[in-house]
Coordinates of C-alpha atoms in Angstrom, one line a residue:
X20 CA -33.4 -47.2 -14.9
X21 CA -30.2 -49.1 -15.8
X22 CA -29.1 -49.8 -19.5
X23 CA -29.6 -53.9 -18.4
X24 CA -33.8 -53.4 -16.9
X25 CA -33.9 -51.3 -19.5
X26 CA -32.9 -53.5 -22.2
X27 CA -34.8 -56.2 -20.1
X28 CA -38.1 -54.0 -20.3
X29 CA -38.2 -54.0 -24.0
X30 CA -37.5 -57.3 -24.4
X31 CA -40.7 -58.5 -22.0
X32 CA -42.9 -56.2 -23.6
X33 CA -42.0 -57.7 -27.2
X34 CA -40.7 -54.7 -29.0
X35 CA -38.1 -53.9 -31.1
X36 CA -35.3 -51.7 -29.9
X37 CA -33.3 -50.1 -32.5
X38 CA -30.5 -48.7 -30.0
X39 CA -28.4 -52.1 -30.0
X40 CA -28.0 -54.7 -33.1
X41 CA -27.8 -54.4 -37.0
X42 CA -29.4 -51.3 -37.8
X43 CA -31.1 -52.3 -41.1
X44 CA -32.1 -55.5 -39.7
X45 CA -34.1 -54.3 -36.8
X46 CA -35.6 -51.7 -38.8
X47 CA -37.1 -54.1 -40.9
X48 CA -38.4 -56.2 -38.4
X49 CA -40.0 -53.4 -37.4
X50 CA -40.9 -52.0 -41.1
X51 CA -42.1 -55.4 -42.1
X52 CA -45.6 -55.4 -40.1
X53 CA -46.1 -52.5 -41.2
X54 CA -45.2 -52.8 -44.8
X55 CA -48.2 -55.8 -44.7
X56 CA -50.4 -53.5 -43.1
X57 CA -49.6 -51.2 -46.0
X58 CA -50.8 -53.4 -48.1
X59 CA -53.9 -54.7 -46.3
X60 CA -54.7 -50.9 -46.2
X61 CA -54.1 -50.6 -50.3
X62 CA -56.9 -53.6 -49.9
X63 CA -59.0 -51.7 -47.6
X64 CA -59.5 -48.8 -50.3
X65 CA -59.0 -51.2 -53.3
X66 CA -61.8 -53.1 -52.4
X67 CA -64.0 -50.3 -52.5
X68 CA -62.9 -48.9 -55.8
X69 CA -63.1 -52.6 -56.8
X70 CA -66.8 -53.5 -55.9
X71 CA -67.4 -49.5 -56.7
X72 CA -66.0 -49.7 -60.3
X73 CA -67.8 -53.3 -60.9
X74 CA -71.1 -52.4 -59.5
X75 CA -71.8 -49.0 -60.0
X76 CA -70.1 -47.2 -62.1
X77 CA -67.0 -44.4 -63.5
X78 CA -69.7 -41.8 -61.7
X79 CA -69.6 -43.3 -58.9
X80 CA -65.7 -43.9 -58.7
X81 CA -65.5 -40.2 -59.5
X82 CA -67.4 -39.4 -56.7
X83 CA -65.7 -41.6 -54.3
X84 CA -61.8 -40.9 -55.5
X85 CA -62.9 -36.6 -55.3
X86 CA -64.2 -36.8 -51.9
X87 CA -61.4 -37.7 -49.7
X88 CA -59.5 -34.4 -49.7
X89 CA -62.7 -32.5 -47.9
X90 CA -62.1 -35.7 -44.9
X91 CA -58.1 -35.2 -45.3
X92 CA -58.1 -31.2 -44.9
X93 CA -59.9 -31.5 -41.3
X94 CA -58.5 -34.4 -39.9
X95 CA -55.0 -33.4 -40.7
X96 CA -54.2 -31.3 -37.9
X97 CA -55.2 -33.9 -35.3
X98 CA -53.3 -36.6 -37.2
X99 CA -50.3 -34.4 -36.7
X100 CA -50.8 -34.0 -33.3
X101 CA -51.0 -37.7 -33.4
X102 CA -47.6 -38.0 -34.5
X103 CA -46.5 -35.4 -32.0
X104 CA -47.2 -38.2 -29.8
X105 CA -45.9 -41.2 -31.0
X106 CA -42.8 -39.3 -31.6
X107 CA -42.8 -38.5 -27.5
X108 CA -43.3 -41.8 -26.7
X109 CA -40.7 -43.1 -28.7
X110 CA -37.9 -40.7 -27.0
X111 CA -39.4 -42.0 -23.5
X112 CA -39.1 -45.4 -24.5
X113 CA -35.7 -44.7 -25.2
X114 CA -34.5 -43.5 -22.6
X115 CA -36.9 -46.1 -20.4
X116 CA -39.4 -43.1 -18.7
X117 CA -41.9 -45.3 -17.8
X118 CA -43.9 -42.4 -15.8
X119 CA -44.0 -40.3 -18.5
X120 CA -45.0 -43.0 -20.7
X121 CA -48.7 -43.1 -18.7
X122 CA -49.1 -39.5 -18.5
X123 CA -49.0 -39.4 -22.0
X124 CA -51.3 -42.1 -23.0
X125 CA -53.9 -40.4 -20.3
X126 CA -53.4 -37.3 -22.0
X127 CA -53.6 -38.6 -25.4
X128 CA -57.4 -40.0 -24.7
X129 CA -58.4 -37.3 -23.6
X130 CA -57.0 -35.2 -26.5
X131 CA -58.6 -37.6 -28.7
X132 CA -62.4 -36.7 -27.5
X133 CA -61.8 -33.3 -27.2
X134 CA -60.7 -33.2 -30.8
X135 CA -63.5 -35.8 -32.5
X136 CA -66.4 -35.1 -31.2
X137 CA -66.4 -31.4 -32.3
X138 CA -65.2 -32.6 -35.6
X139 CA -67.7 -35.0 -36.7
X140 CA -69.9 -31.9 -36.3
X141 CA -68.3 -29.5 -38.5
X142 CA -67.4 -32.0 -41.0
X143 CA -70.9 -32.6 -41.6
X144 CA -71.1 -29.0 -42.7
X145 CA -67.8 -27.8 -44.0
X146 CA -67.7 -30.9 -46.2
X147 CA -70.0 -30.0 -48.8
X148 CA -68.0 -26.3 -49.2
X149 CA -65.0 -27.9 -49.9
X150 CA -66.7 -30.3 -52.9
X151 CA -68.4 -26.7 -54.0
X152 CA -64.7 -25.2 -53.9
X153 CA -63.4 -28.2 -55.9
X154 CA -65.8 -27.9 -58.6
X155 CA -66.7 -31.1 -58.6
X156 CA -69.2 -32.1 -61.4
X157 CA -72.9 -31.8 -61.4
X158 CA -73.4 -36.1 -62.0
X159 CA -70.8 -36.3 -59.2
X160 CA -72.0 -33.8 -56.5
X161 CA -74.6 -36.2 -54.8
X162 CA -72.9 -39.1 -54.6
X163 CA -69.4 -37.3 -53.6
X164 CA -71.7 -35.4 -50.9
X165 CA -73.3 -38.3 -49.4
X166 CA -69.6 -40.4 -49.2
X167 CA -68.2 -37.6 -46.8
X168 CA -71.0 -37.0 -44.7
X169 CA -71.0 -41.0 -43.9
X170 CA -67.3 -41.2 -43.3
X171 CA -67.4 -38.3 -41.1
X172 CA -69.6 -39.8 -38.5
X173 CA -66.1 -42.5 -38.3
X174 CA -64.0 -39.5 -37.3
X175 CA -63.5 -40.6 -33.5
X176 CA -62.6 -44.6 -34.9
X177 CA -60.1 -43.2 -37.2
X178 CA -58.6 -40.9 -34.8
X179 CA -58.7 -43.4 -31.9
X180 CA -57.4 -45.9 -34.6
X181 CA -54.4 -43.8 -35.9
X182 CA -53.5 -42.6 -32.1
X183 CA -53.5 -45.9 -30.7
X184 CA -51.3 -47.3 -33.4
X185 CA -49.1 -44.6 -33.5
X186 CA -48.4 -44.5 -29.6
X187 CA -47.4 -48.6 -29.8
X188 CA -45.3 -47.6 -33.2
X189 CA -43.1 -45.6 -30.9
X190 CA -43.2 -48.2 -28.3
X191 CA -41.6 -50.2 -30.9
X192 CA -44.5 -52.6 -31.4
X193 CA -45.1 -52.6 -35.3
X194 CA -46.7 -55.7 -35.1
X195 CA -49.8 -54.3 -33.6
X196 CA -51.2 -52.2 -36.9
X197 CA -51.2 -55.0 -38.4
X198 CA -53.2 -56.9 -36.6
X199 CA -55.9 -53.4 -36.0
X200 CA -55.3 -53.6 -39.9
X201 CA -56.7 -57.3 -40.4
X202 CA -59.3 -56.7 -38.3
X203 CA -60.5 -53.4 -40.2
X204 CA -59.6 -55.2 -43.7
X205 CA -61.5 -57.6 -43.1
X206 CA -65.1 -55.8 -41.9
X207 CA -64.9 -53.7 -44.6
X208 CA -64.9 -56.4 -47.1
X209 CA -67.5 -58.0 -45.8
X210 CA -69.4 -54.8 -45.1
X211 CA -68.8 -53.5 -48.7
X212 CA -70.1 -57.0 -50.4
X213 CA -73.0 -57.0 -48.5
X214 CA -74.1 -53.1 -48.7
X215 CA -72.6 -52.6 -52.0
X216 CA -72.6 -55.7 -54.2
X217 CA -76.1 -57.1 -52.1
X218 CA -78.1 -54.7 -50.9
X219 CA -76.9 -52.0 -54.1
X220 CA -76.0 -49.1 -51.6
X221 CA -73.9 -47.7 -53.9
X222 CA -70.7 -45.4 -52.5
X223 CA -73.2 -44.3 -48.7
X224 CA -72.8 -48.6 -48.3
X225 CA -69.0 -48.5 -49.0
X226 CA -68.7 -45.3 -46.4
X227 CA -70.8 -47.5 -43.9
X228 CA -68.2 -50.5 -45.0
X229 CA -65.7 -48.3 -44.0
X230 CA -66.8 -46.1 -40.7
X231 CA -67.9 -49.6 -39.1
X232 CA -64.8 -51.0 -39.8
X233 CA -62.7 -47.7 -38.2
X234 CA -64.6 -48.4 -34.9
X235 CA -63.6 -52.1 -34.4
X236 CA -60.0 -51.3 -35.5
X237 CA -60.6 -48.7 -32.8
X238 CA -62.1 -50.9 -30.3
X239 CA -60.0 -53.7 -30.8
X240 CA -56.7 -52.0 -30.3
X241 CA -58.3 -50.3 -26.7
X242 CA -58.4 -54.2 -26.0
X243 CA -55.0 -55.0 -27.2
X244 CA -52.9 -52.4 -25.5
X245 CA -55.0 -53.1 -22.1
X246 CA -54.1 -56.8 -22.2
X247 CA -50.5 -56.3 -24.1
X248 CA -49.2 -53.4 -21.6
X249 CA -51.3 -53.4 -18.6
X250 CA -48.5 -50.8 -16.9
X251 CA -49.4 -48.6 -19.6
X252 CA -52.9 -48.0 -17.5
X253 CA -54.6 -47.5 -21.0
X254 CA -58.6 -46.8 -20.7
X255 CA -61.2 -46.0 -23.3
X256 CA -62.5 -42.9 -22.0
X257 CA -60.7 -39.8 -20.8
X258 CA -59.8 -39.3 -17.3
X259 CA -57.1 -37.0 -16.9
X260 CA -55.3 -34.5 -19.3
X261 CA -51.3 -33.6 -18.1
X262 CA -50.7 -30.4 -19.2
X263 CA -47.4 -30.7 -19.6
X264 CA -47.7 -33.4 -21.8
X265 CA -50.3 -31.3 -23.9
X266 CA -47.7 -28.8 -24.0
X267 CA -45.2 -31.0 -25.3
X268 CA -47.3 -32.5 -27.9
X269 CA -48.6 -29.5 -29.6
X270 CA -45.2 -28.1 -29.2
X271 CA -43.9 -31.0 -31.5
X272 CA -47.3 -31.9 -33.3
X273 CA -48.7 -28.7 -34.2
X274 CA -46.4 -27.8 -36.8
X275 CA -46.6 -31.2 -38.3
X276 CA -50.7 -30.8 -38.3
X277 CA -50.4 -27.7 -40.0
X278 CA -48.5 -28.7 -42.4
X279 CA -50.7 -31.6 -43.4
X280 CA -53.2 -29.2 -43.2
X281 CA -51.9 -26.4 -45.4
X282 CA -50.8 -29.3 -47.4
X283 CA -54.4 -30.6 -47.9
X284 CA -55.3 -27.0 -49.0
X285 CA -52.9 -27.6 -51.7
X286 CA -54.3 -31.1 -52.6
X287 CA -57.7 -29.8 -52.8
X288 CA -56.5 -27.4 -55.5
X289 CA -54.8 -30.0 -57.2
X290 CA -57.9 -31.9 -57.0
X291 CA -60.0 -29.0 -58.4
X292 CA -57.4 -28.7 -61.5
X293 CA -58.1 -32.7 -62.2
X294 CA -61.8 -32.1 -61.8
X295 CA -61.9 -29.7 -64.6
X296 CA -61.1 -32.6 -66.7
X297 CA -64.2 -34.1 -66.1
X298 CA -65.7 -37.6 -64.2
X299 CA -63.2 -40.1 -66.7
X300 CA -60.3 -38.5 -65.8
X301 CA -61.1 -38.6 -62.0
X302 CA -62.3 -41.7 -62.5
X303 CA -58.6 -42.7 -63.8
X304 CA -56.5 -40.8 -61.2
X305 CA -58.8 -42.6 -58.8
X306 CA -58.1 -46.4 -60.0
X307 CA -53.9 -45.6 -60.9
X308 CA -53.9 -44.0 -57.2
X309 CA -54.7 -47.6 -55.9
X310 CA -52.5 -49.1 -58.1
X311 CA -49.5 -47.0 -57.6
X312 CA -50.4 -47.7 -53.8
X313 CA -49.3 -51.0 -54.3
X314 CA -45.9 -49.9 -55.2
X315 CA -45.5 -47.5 -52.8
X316 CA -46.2 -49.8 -49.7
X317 CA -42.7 -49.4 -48.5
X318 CA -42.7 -45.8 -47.9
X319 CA -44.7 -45.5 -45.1
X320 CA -43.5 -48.8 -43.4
X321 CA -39.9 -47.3 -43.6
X322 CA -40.8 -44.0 -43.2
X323 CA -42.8 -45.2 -39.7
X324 CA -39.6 -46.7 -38.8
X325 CA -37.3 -44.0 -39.1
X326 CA -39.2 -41.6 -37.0
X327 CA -39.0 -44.4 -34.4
X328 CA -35.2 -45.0 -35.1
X329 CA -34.2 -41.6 -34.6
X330 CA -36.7 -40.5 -31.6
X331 CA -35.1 -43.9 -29.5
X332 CA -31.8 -43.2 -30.7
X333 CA -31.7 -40.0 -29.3
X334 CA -33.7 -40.8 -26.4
X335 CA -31.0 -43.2 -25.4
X336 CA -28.2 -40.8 -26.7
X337 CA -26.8 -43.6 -29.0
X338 CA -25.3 -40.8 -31.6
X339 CA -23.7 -43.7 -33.5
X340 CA -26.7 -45.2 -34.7
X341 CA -28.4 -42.2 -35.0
X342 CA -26.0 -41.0 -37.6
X343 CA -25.6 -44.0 -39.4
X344 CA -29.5 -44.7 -39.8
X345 CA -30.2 -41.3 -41.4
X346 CA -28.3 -42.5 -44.4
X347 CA -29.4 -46.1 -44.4
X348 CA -32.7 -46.2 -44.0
X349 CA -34.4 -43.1 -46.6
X350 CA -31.7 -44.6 -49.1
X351 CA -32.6 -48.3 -48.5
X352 CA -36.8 -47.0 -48.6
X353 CA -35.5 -45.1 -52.3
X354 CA -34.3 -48.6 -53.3
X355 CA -36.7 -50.7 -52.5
X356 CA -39.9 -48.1 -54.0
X357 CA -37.5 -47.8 -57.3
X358 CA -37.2 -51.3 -57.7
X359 CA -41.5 -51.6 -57.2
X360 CA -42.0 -48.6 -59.5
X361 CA -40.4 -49.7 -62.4
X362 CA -42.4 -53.6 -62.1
X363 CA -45.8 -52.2 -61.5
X364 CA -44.9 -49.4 -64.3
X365 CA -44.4 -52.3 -66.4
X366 CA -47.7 -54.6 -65.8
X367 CA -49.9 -51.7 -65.1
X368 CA -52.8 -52.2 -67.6
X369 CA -53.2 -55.8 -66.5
X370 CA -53.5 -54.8 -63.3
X371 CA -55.8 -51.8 -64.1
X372 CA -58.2 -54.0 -65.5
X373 CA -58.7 -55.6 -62.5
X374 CA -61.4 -51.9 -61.4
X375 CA -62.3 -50.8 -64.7
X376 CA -63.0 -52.0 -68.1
X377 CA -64.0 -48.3 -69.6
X378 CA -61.3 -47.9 -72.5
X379 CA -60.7 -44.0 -71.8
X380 CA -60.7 -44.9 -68.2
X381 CA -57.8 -47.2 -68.9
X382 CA -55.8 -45.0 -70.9
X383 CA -55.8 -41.6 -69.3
X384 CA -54.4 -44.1 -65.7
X385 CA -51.9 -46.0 -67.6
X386 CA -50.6 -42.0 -68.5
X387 CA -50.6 -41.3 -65.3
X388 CA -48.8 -44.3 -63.7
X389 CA -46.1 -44.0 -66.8
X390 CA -45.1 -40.3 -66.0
X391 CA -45.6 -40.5 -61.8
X392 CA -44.7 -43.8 -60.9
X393 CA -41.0 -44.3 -62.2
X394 CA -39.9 -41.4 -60.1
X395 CA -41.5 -42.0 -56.5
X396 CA -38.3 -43.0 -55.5
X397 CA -37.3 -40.0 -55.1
X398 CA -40.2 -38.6 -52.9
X399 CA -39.0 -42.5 -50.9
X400 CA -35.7 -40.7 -49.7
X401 CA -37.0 -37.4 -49.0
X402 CA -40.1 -39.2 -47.2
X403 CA -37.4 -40.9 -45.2
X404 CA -35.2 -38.3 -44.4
X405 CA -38.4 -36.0 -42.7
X406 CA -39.6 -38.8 -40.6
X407 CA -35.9 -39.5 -39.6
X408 CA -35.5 -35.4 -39.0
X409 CA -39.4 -35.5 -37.3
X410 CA -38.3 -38.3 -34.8
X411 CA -35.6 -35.9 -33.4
X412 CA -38.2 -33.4 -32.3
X413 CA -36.7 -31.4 -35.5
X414 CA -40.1 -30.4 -37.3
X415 CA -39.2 -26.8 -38.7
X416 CA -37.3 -27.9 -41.2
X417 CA -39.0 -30.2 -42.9
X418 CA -42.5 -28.4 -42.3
X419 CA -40.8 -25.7 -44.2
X420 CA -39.4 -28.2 -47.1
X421 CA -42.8 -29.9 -47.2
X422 CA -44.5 -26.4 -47.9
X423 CA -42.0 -25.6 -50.4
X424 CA -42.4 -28.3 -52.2
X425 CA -46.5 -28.1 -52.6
X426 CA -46.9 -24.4 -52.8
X427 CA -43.3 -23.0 -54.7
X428 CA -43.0 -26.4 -57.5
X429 CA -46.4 -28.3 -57.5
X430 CA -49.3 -26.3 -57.4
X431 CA -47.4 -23.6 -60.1
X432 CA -46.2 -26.5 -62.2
X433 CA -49.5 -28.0 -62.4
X434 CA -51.6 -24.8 -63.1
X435 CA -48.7 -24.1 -65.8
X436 CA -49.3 -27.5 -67.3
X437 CA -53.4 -27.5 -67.1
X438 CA -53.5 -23.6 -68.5
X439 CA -50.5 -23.9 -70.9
X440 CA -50.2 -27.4 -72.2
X441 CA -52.5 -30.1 -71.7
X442 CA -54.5 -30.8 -68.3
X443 CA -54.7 -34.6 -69.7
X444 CA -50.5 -34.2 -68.4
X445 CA -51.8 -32.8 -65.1
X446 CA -49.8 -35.0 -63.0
X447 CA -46.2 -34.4 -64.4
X448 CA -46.4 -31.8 -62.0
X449 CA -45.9 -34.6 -58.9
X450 CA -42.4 -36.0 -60.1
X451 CA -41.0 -32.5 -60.5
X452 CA -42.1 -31.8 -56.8
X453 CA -40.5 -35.3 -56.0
X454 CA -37.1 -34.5 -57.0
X455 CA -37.4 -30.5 -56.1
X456 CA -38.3 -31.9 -52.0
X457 CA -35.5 -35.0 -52.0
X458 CA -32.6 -32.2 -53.2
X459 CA -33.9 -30.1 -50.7
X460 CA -33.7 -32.4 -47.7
X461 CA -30.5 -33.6 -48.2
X462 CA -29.5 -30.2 -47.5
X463 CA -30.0 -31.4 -43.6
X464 CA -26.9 -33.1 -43.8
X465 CA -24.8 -30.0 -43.8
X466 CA -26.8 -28.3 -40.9
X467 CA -25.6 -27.5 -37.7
X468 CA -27.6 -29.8 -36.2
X469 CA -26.2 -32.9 -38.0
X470 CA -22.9 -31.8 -37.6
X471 CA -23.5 -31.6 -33.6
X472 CA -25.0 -35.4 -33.9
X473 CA -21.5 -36.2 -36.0
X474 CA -19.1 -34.6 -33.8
X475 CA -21.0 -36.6 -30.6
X476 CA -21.2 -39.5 -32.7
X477 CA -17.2 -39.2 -33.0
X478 CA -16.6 -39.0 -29.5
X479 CA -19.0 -42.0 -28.4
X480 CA -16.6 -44.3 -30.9
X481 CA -13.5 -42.6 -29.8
X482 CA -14.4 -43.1 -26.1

């Protein structure tokens, strides 16, 4: 394919290339989707701890901010493998491989089942040993249990959900998560005021809310890449599995599934120190992790876009761009998350009010959102600067970066903290791991590896 039908392809199909133009501009217009979706997503769990904390209860908010992890730690690896994926397609759509493109959309469908059937299963039983591992408290145990088996049984709509929208992210169609996003939004709304605030459900109707809603996000975007990109020959049920394809993907996605996973080991342990502070205090985490949500939409939106910035940049060999957008875009993400931090910092308890009036509730997340919040920036930049490094096909690195930063600063500094201070101050632990990770990636810039894309950057300006 020439540089003109290929430039002519992505322009038909509606999707932002980030080879050609201002680099910050098209990465917005591709962030910016996403960064609504972001929110609409903060919606989708706010709502639940919303109608959760007004009709029910700090129990039952407990119960439903402790349970999560168990769902996290076994869907991790395939949501790795997921981004092993999108990254793929985002170097073929680069470099216009339109072949390669179907085979691995037909391999990804059929990855999907293979992965989510078995997994519904074993959540069912491996969820309540993680709660036992966590400790989590006796007036919390029933209602935590019952969450995860529900949301388990949504395992093949998220999957589906998260492949689907990660395959048209590195398409460079941002624009389609948020529409999946409304549609999922807006079920579960519905769903949770009707099993929740009507029919008094408690958190099994806001995990119904939210497994129904998974599926039609699901379902919905089936329909929308069938009609949108017909030559993509996307189908709902598996039909054929490349294995070279497979090979690719868990060469690239593994290690990023992994990760997450070993990661969610370490979040479970974090989770376990917070429970020992009793329901309240999970109860607070709970509401000032929705709130710091809020100011933290623009990490993932930027972060999505940098892992499809670099994988078409070096798909179409543009070293130029690919250079310049691994400075631009985790600085411009730090920027933009300070800038939120600091605001939402600032009007916290007002909007805190909005899921709980308890007063010890209240105080124990304004702490929290005061000592994490003002320094997410710096977890923005070194966010940015994996994704970028990820969308190169570069996931040692940062997998080892990632681990570091859980296992050698924020797991120690928190058990130091709970044992040797005050567990109320539990969460200091996450700014220290923020700045420890973002000096630590910016140690990629003196690697081999960015010297190469410099020195090849310097010749495609000099030629």
């Amino acid at each position: 394919m020439t540089e003109q039908e290929r430039k002519s392809h992505m322009k038909a199909a509606k999707k932002v290339d980030m080879t050609q133009g201002s680099i910050m501009k098209r990465v917005l217009l591709f962030a910016l989707p996403i960064c609504v979706g972001n929110v609409l997503q903060q919606l989708y769990g706010t709502v639940d701890t919303l109608v959760i904390g007004n009709f029910c209860g700090s129990v039952s908010l407990a119960a439903v901010g402790t349970s999560s992890q168990p769902v996290e730690i076994l869907l991790c690896v395939f949501l790795g493998l997921g981004t092993g994926v999108s990254i793929l397609v985002s170097q073929f759509t680069g470099s216009g491989d339109t072949e390669s493109l179907k085979e691995i959309g037909a391999t990804a469908i059929s990855f999907l089942f293979l992965c989510s059937i078995p997994l519904t299963i074993i959540g069912q039983f491996a969820g309540p040993a993680v709660l036992r591992f966590m400790q989590v408290p006796d007036d919390t145990w029933e209602l935590a249990n019952a969450y995860i088996s529900i949301i388990f049984f949504g395992t093949l709509g998220n999957m589906g959900y998260n492949m689907n929208a990660g395959i048209l992210r590195g398409m460079g169609d941002s624009n389609a998560s948020l529409l999946f996003l409304i549609v999922s939004c807006a079920v579960n709304i519905v769903l949770d005021l009707v099993f929740v605030a009507g029919l008094g459900m408690d958190v099994a109707g806001a995990a119904w809310a939210t497994t129904i809603a998974m599926y039609c996000s699901w379902l919905f975007s089936i329909v929308y890449i069938r009609k949108k990109y017909p030559e993509f020959c996307f189908t709902c049920l598996p039909h054929r599995m490349n294995k070279r394809m497979l090979a690719s993907i868990v060469a690239i996605g593994l290690p990023l599934g992994l990760n997450s996973s070993i990661y969610s080991v370490g979040h479970i342990l974090m989770q376990s120190l917070i429970n020992l502070q009793g329901s309240i205090f999970i109860a607070a985490c709970s509401v000032s992790s929705k709130v710091t949500g809020i100011a933290n939409v623009a990490i993932t939106s930027l972060s999505s876009a940098a892992t499809t910035f670099s994988g078409q940049n070096l798909g179409a060999e543009n070293y130029v761009y690919l250079k310049k957008g691994g400075i631009q875009i985790p600085l411009f993400s730090g920027l933009i998350t300070c800038i939120a931090g600091l605001l939402v910092t600032f009007w916290c308890r007002p909007l805190l009010e909005f899921f709980t009036r308890d007063a010890e509730v209240l105080d124990i997340a304004v702490r929290y959102i005061r000592i994490v919040l003002p320094f997410t920036w710096a977890y923005a930049v070194f966010n940015g600067i994996i994704c970028f490094v990820n969308g190169m096909g570069e996931v040692r690195f940062p997998t080892v970066v990632n681990l570091l930063m859980l296992w050698a600063v924020r797991i120690p500094c928190a058990w130091l903290i709970t044992w040797y201070i005050d567990g109320g101050y539990v969460m200091a632990c996450l700014p220290i791991s923020f700045v420890f990770g973002m000096c630590c990636m910016f140690s990629y810039f003196f690697s081999k590896n960015w010297k190469k894309i410099g020195r090849l950057a310097a010749e495609q300006q000099g030629g």
